[in-house]
Coordinates of C-alpha atoms in Angstrom, one line a residue:
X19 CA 206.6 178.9 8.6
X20 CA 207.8 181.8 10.8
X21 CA 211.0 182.8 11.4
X22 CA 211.3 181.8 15.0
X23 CA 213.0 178.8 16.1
X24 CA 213.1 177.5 19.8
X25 CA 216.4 175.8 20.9
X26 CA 216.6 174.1 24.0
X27 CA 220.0 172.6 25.1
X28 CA 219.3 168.7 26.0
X29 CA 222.5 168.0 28.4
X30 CA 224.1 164.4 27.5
X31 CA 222.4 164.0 23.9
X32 CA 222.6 167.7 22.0
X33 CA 220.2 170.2 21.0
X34 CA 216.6 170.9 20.1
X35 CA 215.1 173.0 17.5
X36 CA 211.4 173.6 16.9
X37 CA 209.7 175.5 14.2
X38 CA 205.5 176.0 14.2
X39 CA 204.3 176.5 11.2
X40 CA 202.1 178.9 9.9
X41 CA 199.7 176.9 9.8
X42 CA 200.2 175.1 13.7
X43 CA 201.9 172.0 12.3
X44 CA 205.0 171.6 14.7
X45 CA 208.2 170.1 13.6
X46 CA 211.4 169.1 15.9
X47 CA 214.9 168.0 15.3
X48 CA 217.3 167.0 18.2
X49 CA 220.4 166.9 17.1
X50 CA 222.2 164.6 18.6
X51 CA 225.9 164.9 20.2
X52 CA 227.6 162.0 17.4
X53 CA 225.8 163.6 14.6
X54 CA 222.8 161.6 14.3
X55 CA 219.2 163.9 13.8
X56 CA 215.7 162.8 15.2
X57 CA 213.1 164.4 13.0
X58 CA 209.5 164.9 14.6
X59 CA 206.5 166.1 12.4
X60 CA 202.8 166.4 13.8
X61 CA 199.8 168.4 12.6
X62 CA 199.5 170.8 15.9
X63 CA 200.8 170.2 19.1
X64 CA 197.7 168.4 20.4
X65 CA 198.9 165.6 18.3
X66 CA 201.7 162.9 18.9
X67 CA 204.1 163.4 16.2
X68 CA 205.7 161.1 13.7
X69 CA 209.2 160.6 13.5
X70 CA 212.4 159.5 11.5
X71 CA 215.9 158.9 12.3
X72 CA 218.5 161.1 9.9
X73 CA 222.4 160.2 9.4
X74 CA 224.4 163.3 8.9
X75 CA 224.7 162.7 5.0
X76 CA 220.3 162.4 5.4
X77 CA 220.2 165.1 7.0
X78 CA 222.4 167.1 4.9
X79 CA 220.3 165.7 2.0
X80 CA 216.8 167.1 3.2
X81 CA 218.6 170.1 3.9
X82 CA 219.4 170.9 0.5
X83 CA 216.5 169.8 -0.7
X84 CA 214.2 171.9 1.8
X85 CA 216.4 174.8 0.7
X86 CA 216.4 174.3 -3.0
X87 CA 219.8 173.7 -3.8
X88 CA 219.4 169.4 -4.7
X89 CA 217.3 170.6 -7.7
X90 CA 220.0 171.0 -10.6
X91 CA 218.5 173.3 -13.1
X92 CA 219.6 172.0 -16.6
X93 CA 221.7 175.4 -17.2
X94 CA 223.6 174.1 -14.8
X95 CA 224.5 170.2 -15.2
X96 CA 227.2 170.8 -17.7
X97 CA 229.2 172.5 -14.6
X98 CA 227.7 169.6 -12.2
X99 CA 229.4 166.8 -14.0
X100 CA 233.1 168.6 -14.2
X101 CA 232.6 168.9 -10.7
X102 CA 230.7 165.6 -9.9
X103 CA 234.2 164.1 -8.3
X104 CA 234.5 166.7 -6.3
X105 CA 233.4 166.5 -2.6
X106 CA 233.0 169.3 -0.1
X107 CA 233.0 167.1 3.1
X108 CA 233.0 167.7 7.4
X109 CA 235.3 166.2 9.4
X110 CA 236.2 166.3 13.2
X111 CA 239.2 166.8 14.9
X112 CA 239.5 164.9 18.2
X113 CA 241.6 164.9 20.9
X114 CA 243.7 161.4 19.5
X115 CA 243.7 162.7 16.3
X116 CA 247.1 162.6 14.0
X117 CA 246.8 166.0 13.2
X118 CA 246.6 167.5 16.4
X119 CA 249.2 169.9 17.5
X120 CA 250.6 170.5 14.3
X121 CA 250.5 172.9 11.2
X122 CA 248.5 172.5 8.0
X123 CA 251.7 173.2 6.3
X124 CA 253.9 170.4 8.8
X125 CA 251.2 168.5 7.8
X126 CA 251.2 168.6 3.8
X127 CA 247.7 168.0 3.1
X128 CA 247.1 169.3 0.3
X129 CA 250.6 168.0 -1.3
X130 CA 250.0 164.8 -0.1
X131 CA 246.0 164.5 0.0
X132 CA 244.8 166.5 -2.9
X133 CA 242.4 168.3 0.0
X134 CA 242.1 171.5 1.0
X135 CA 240.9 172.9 4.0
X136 CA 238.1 175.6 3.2
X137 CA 237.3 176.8 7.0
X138 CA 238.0 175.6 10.5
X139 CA 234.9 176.0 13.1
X140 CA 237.1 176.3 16.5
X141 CA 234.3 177.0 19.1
X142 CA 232.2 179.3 18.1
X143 CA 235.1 180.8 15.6
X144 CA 234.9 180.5 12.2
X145 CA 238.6 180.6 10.1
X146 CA 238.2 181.1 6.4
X147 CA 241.1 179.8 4.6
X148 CA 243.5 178.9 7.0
X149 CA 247.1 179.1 6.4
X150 CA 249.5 176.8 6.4
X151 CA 250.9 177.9 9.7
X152 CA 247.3 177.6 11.5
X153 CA 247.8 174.6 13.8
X154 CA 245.0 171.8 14.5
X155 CA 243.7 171.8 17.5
X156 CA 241.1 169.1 19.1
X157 CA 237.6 169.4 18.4
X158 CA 238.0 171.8 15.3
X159 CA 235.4 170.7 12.5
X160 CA 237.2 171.1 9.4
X161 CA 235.0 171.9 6.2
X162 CA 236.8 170.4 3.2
X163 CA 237.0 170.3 -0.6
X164 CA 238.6 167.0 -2.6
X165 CA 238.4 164.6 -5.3
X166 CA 235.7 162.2 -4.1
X167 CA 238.4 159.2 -4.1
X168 CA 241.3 161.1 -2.0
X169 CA 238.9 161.9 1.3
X170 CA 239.8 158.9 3.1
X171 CA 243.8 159.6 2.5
X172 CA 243.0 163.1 4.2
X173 CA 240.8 161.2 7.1
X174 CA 243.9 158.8 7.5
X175 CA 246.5 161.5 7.6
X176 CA 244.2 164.2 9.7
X177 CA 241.8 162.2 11.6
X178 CA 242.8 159.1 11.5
X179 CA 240.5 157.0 10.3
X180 CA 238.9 156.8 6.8

């Protein structure tokens, strides 16, 4: 494949990108606005393409494995199954949400969640390890790292919703 991608804004439903291949096979995603990703594959662009419906998680799932990353090498599966529990997780921040308007700190997550809050993506703004004083404000997506079982405490107490 080359390295260029085409990204066309699709107002009301999200955002395309295409990639042509190398070898003129076109593929298209649209990513929709509520997270949902139409996948289109055809041979060439004379062709009418095939195509599949992702969730996020799918999505997420054929990421890693176009990029390498789902294969665990055996090297590696000890450290896998420590940290099988562990989930590192999205969520959105919207304007109802409990958490809006006040501090990760006011907010005890981690003391009473067991999560932490790796990064917040505010706009086009990317915070690494925010501090307990950073305040939550709507439409952050939070990137987030907990036991598997405690996500939907930290959904509850953040989002509001599990």
């Amino acid at each position: 494949m080359n390295k260029e991608v085409r990204e066309e804004d699709l107002p009301g439903i999200g955002r395309l990108y295409e990639i042509v291949g190398s070898y003129g096979g076109v593929i298209t995603v649209v990513i929709h606005h509520n997270g949902r990703r139409d996948l289109y594959v055809s041979a060439s662009r004379n062709q009418d393409p095939s195509n599949v419906t992702l969730s996020d998680t799918e999505a997420h799932t054929l990421g890693a494995v176009l990029n390498g990353t789902y294969f665990t090498p055996e090297a590696v599966a000890g450290v896998h199954g420590v940290m099988n529990d562990l989930l590192i997780d999205w969520a959105a921040v919207t304007p109802g949400s409990p958490g809006v308007g006040r501090s990760i700190g006011d907010l005890r997550i981690r003391a009473r969640t067991g999560v932490t809050i790796l990064s917040i993506l505010r706009g086009k703004a990317l915070i690494h390890e925010p501090g307990a004083e950073e305040v939550l404000q709507p439409d952050d997506r939070l990137i987030v790292v907990g036991r598997r079982q405690r996500i939907p405490e930290f959904l509850q107490l953040v989002v509001g919703g599990a």
